[in-house]
């Protein structure tokens, strides 16, 4: 875990920072690939999109927003990583920690989607009255709930 060379320590921290940014884009792409396939209607309603290929646009939106969150996360994680390890940790050590974080993010994404589906199933009138332009048809409402809940969860 410990490295002695200061230049390689800086490069490790720099690589960790870049990796965090790209992880954000990766998470955004994967989650919106799934969400865009489940409910393109969600993106029509919430984003106001009225065009063909909403799935592709949702993936691009996920990458864009993921990269923004990745930059923010990178600043926080990389700073903490550098301070806590005193710049002496290896890139592999950082990757192991980042993989745990990715697992947590995807878990929260799934849990958020499940909770929203449960809420929409157990109390559809409450759900429709508290969320924006919810579709009236049950299947579409549950798809819409999944996407909205998973976004909030992730």
PDB file of C-alpha atoms in Angstrom:
ATOM      1  CA  UNK A   1       0.000   0.000   0.000  1.00  0.00           C
ATOM      2  CA  UNK A   2       2.860   2.439   0.623  1.00  0.00           C
ATOM      3  CA  UNK A   3       4.957   4.073  -2.077  1.00  0.00           C
ATOM      4  CA  UNK A   4       8.053   6.144  -1.436  1.00  0.00           C
ATOM      5  CA  UNK A   5       8.422   8.083  -4.684  1.00  0.00           C
ATOM      6  CA  UNK A   6       6.696  11.514  -4.435  1.00  0.00           C
ATOM      7  CA  UNK A   7       6.245  11.860  -8.199  1.00  0.00           C
ATOM      8  CA  UNK A   8       4.507   8.494  -8.453  1.00  0.00           C
ATOM      9  CA  UNK A   9       2.352   9.495  -5.440  1.00  0.00           C
ATOM     10  CA  UNK A  10       1.192  12.611  -7.290  1.00  0.00           C
ATOM     11  CA  UNK A  11       0.495  10.564 -10.410  1.00  0.00           C
ATOM     12  CA  UNK A  12      -1.494   8.069  -8.347  1.00  0.00           C
ATOM     13  CA  UNK A  13      -3.645  10.823  -6.879  1.00  0.00           C
ATOM     14  CA  UNK A  14      -4.062  12.378 -10.339  1.00  0.00           C
ATOM     15  CA  UNK A  15      -5.139   9.005 -11.805  1.00  0.00           C
ATOM     16  CA  UNK A  16      -7.564   8.500  -8.917  1.00  0.00           C
ATOM     17  CA  UNK A  17      -9.105  11.916  -9.636  1.00  0.00           C
ATOM     18  CA  UNK A  18      -9.553  11.142 -13.333  1.00  0.00           C
ATOM     19  CA  UNK A  19     -10.934   7.699 -12.543  1.00  0.00           C
ATOM     20  CA  UNK A  20     -13.567   9.234 -10.248  1.00  0.00           C
ATOM     21  CA  UNK A  21     -14.732  11.531 -13.039  1.00  0.00           C
ATOM     22  CA  UNK A  22     -15.035   8.671 -15.512  1.00  0.00           C
ATOM     23  CA  UNK A  23     -16.807   6.502 -12.943  1.00  0.00           C
ATOM     24  CA  UNK A  24     -19.463   9.225 -12.702  1.00  0.00           C
ATOM     25  CA  UNK A  25     -19.967   9.109 -16.476  1.00  0.00           C
ATOM     26  CA  UNK A  26     -20.066   5.302 -16.393  1.00  0.00           C
ATOM     27  CA  UNK A  27     -22.715   5.206 -13.651  1.00  0.00           C
ATOM     28  CA  UNK A  28     -24.788   7.852 -15.446  1.00  0.00           C
ATOM     29  CA  UNK A  29     -24.592   5.927 -18.722  1.00  0.00           C
ATOM     30  CA  UNK A  30     -25.542   2.554 -17.228  1.00  0.00           C
ATOM     31  CA  UNK A  31     -28.411   3.848 -15.109  1.00  0.00           C
ATOM     32  CA  UNK A  32     -29.902   5.903 -17.928  1.00  0.00           C
ATOM     33  CA  UNK A  33     -29.477   3.030 -20.405  1.00  0.00           C
ATOM     34  CA  UNK A  34     -31.749   1.013 -18.160  1.00  0.00           C
ATOM     35  CA  UNK A  35     -34.082   3.869 -17.204  1.00  0.00           C
ATOM     36  CA  UNK A  36     -34.429   5.052 -20.800  1.00  0.00           C
ATOM     37  CA  UNK A  37     -35.370   1.533 -21.891  1.00  0.00           C
ATOM     38  CA  UNK A  38     -37.858   1.089 -19.022  1.00  0.00           C
ATOM     39  CA  UNK A  39     -39.685   4.400 -19.390  1.00  0.00           C
ATOM     40  CA  UNK A  40     -38.898   6.749 -22.251  1.00  0.00           C
ATOM     41  CA  UNK A  41     -42.195   8.330 -21.228  1.00  0.00           C
ATOM     42  CA  UNK A  42     -40.551   9.563 -18.009  1.00  0.00           C
ATOM     43  CA  UNK A  43     -38.047  11.559 -20.058  1.00  0.00           C
ATOM     44  CA  UNK A  44     -40.810  12.898 -22.327  1.00  0.00           C
ATOM     45  CA  UNK A  45     -42.748  14.140 -19.306  1.00  0.00           C
ATOM     46  CA  UNK A  46     -40.006  15.328 -16.955  1.00  0.00           C
ATOM     47  CA  UNK A  47     -37.468  16.581 -19.486  1.00  0.00           C
ATOM     48  CA  UNK A  48     -40.080  17.821 -21.952  1.00  0.00           C
ATOM     49  CA  UNK A  49     -38.485  15.837 -24.767  1.00  0.00           C
ATOM     50  CA  UNK A  50     -40.657  15.369 -27.841  1.00  0.00           C
ATOM     51  CA  UNK A  51     -38.486  13.667 -30.455  1.00  0.00           C
ATOM     52  CA  UNK A  52     -37.347  10.265 -31.734  1.00  0.00           C
ATOM     53  CA  UNK A  53     -34.543   8.283 -30.079  1.00  0.00           C
ATOM     54  CA  UNK A  54     -35.267   9.305 -26.508  1.00  0.00           C
ATOM     55  CA  UNK A  55     -33.257   6.316 -25.313  1.00  0.00           C
ATOM     56  CA  UNK A  56     -30.064   7.629 -26.937  1.00  0.00           C
ATOM     57  CA  UNK A  57     -30.727  11.110 -25.553  1.00  0.00           C
ATOM     58  CA  UNK A  58     -31.319   9.665 -22.072  1.00  0.00           C
ATOM     59  CA  UNK A  59     -27.977   7.849 -22.206  1.00  0.00           C
ATOM     60  CA  UNK A  60     -26.223  11.039 -23.336  1.00  0.00           C
ATOM     61  CA  UNK A  61     -27.956  12.954 -20.527  1.00  0.00           C
ATOM     62  CA  UNK A  62     -26.820  10.306 -18.041  1.00  0.00           C
ATOM     63  CA  UNK A  63     -23.221  10.561 -19.218  1.00  0.00           C
ATOM     64  CA  UNK A  64     -23.317  14.356 -19.059  1.00  0.00           C
ATOM     65  CA  UNK A  65     -24.829  14.529 -15.577  1.00  0.00           C
ATOM     66  CA  UNK A  66     -22.649  11.640 -14.414  1.00  0.00           C
ATOM     67  CA  UNK A  67     -19.517  13.485 -15.481  1.00  0.00           C
ATOM     68  CA  UNK A  68     -20.648  16.575 -13.572  1.00  0.00           C
ATOM     69  CA  UNK A  69     -21.266  14.494 -10.443  1.00  0.00           C
ATOM     70  CA  UNK A  70     -17.977  12.710 -11.142  1.00  0.00           C
ATOM     71  CA  UNK A  71     -16.071  15.997 -11.013  1.00  0.00           C
ATOM     72  CA  UNK A  72     -17.683  16.897  -7.693  1.00  0.00           C
ATOM     73  CA  UNK A  73     -17.106  13.402  -6.297  1.00  0.00           C
ATOM     74  CA  UNK A  74     -13.526  13.462  -7.591  1.00  0.00           C
ATOM     75  CA  UNK A  75     -12.738  16.641  -5.699  1.00  0.00           C
ATOM     76  CA  UNK A  76     -14.128  15.209  -2.466  1.00  0.00           C
ATOM     77  CA  UNK A  77     -12.813  11.642  -2.762  1.00  0.00           C
ATOM     78  CA  UNK A  78      -9.388  12.506  -4.133  1.00  0.00           C
ATOM     79  CA  UNK A  79      -8.820  15.166  -1.485  1.00  0.00           C
ATOM     80  CA  UNK A  80      -9.865  12.779   1.273  1.00  0.00           C
ATOM     81  CA  UNK A  81      -7.891   9.928  -0.260  1.00  0.00           C
ATOM     82  CA  UNK A  82      -4.746  12.050  -0.433  1.00  0.00           C
ATOM     83  CA  UNK A  83      -5.093  13.411   3.100  1.00  0.00           C
ATOM     84  CA  UNK A  84      -6.094  10.166   4.816  1.00  0.00           C
ATOM     85  CA  UNK A  85      -3.412   8.063   3.136  1.00  0.00           C
ATOM     86  CA  UNK A  86      -0.866  10.924   3.260  1.00  0.00           C
ATOM     87  CA  UNK A  87      -0.392  10.364  -0.457  1.00  0.00           C
ATOM     88  CA  UNK A  88       1.139   6.944   0.133  1.00  0.00           C
ATOM     89  CA  UNK A  89      -1.597   4.598  -1.125  1.00  0.00           C
ATOM     90  CA  UNK A  90      -1.452   2.734  -4.409  1.00  0.00           C
ATOM     91  CA  UNK A  91      -3.848   3.120  -7.297  1.00  0.00           C
ATOM     92  CA  UNK A  92      -5.042  -0.469  -6.736  1.00  0.00           C
ATOM     93  CA  UNK A  93      -5.999   0.397  -3.167  1.00  0.00           C
ATOM     94  CA  UNK A  94      -8.047   3.360  -4.420  1.00  0.00           C
ATOM     95  CA  UNK A  95      -9.740   1.207  -7.077  1.00  0.00           C
ATOM     96  CA  UNK A  96     -10.804  -1.303  -4.416  1.00  0.00           C
ATOM     97  CA  UNK A  97     -12.433   1.523  -2.448  1.00  0.00           C
ATOM     98  CA  UNK A  98     -14.061   2.963  -5.577  1.00  0.00           C
ATOM     99  CA  UNK A  99     -15.520  -0.434  -6.508  1.00  0.00           C
ATOM    100  CA  UNK A 100     -17.201  -0.559  -3.100  1.00  0.00           C
ATOM    101  CA  UNK A 101     -18.608   2.920  -3.691  1.00  0.00           C
ATOM    102  CA  UNK A 102     -19.910   1.906  -7.138  1.00  0.00           C
ATOM    103  CA  UNK A 103     -21.651  -1.082  -5.566  1.00  0.00           C
ATOM    104  CA  UNK A 104     -23.264   1.174  -2.962  1.00  0.00           C
ATOM    105  CA  UNK A 105     -24.440   3.657  -5.614  1.00  0.00           C
ATOM    106  CA  UNK A 106     -26.031   0.924  -7.750  1.00  0.00           C
ATOM    107  CA  UNK A 107     -27.618  -0.595  -4.639  1.00  0.00           C
ATOM    108  CA  UNK A 108     -29.142   2.760  -3.672  1.00  0.00           C
ATOM    109  CA  UNK A 109     -30.325   3.223  -7.272  1.00  0.00           C
ATOM    110  CA  UNK A 110     -32.139  -0.141  -7.138  1.00  0.00           C
ATOM    111  CA  UNK A 111     -33.556   0.477  -3.654  1.00  0.00           C
ATOM    112  CA  UNK A 112     -34.867   3.904  -4.704  1.00  0.00           C
ATOM    113  CA  UNK A 113     -36.616   2.385  -7.715  1.00  0.00           C
ATOM    114  CA  UNK A 114     -38.163  -0.398  -5.632  1.00  0.00           C
ATOM    115  CA  UNK A 115     -39.408   2.026  -2.968  1.00  0.00           C
ATOM    116  CA  UNK A 116     -41.026   4.241  -5.617  1.00  0.00           C
ATOM    117  CA  UNK A 117     -42.717   1.229  -7.241  1.00  0.00           C
ATOM    118  CA  UNK A 118     -44.010   0.120  -3.836  1.00  0.00           C
ATOM    119  CA  UNK A 119     -45.325   3.603  -3.098  1.00  0.00           C
ATOM    120  CA  UNK A 120     -47.031   3.829  -6.498  1.00  0.00           C
ATOM    121  CA  UNK A 121     -48.491   0.324  -6.089  1.00  0.00           C
ATOM    122  CA  UNK A 122     -49.714   0.703  -2.519  1.00  0.00           C
ATOM    123  CA  UNK A 123     -51.051   4.226  -2.855  1.00  0.00           C
ATOM    124  CA  UNK A 124     -51.459   5.238  -6.508  1.00  0.00           C
ATOM    125  CA  UNK A 125     -53.618   8.271  -5.695  1.00  0.00           C
ATOM    126  CA  UNK A 126     -51.039   9.605  -3.234  1.00  0.00           C
ATOM    127  CA  UNK A 127     -48.275   9.004  -5.769  1.00  0.00           C
ATOM    128  CA  UNK A 128     -50.179  10.728  -8.581  1.00  0.00           C
ATOM    129  CA  UNK A 129     -51.009  13.714  -6.386  1.00  0.00           C
ATOM    130  CA  UNK A 130     -47.431  14.244  -5.191  1.00  0.00           C
ATOM    131  CA  UNK A 131     -45.373  13.731  -8.354  1.00  0.00           C
ATOM    132  CA  UNK A 132     -45.303  15.603 -11.637  1.00  0.00           C
ATOM    133  CA  UNK A 133     -47.625  14.465 -14.461  1.00  0.00           C
ATOM    134  CA  UNK A 134     -47.717  10.797 -13.476  1.00  0.00           C
ATOM    135  CA  UNK A 135     -49.228   8.590 -16.216  1.00  0.00           C
ATOM    136  CA  UNK A 136     -52.741   7.327 -15.454  1.00  0.00           C
ATOM    137  CA  UNK A 137     -52.282   3.779 -16.799  1.00  0.00           C
ATOM    138  CA  UNK A 138     -50.920   1.462 -14.073  1.00  0.00           C
ATOM    139  CA  UNK A 139     -48.030  -0.139 -15.989  1.00  0.00           C
ATOM    140  CA  UNK A 140     -46.801   3.229 -17.268  1.00  0.00           C
ATOM    141  CA  UNK A 141     -47.153   4.687 -13.765  1.00  0.00           C
ATOM    142  CA  UNK A 142     -44.996   1.903 -12.291  1.00  0.00           C
ATOM    143  CA  UNK A 143     -42.341   2.371 -14.992  1.00  0.00           C
ATOM    144  CA  UNK A 144     -42.404   6.105 -14.332  1.00  0.00           C
ATOM    145  CA  UNK A 145     -42.113   5.419 -10.590  1.00  0.00           C
ATOM    146  CA  UNK A 146     -39.103   3.142 -11.126  1.00  0.00           C
ATOM    147  CA  UNK A 147     -37.207   5.760 -13.104  1.00  0.00           C
ATOM    148  CA  UNK A 148     -38.008   8.620 -10.738  1.00  0.00           C
ATOM    149  CA  UNK A 149     -37.264   6.562  -7.643  1.00  0.00           C
ATOM    150  CA  UNK A 150     -34.055   5.110  -8.991  1.00  0.00           C
ATOM    151  CA  UNK A 151     -32.787   8.564  -9.902  1.00  0.00           C
ATOM    152  CA  UNK A 152     -33.539   9.816  -6.404  1.00  0.00           C
ATOM    153  CA  UNK A 153     -31.988   6.680  -4.885  1.00  0.00           C
ATOM    154  CA  UNK A 154     -28.807   6.823  -6.971  1.00  0.00           C
TER     155      UNK A 154
END
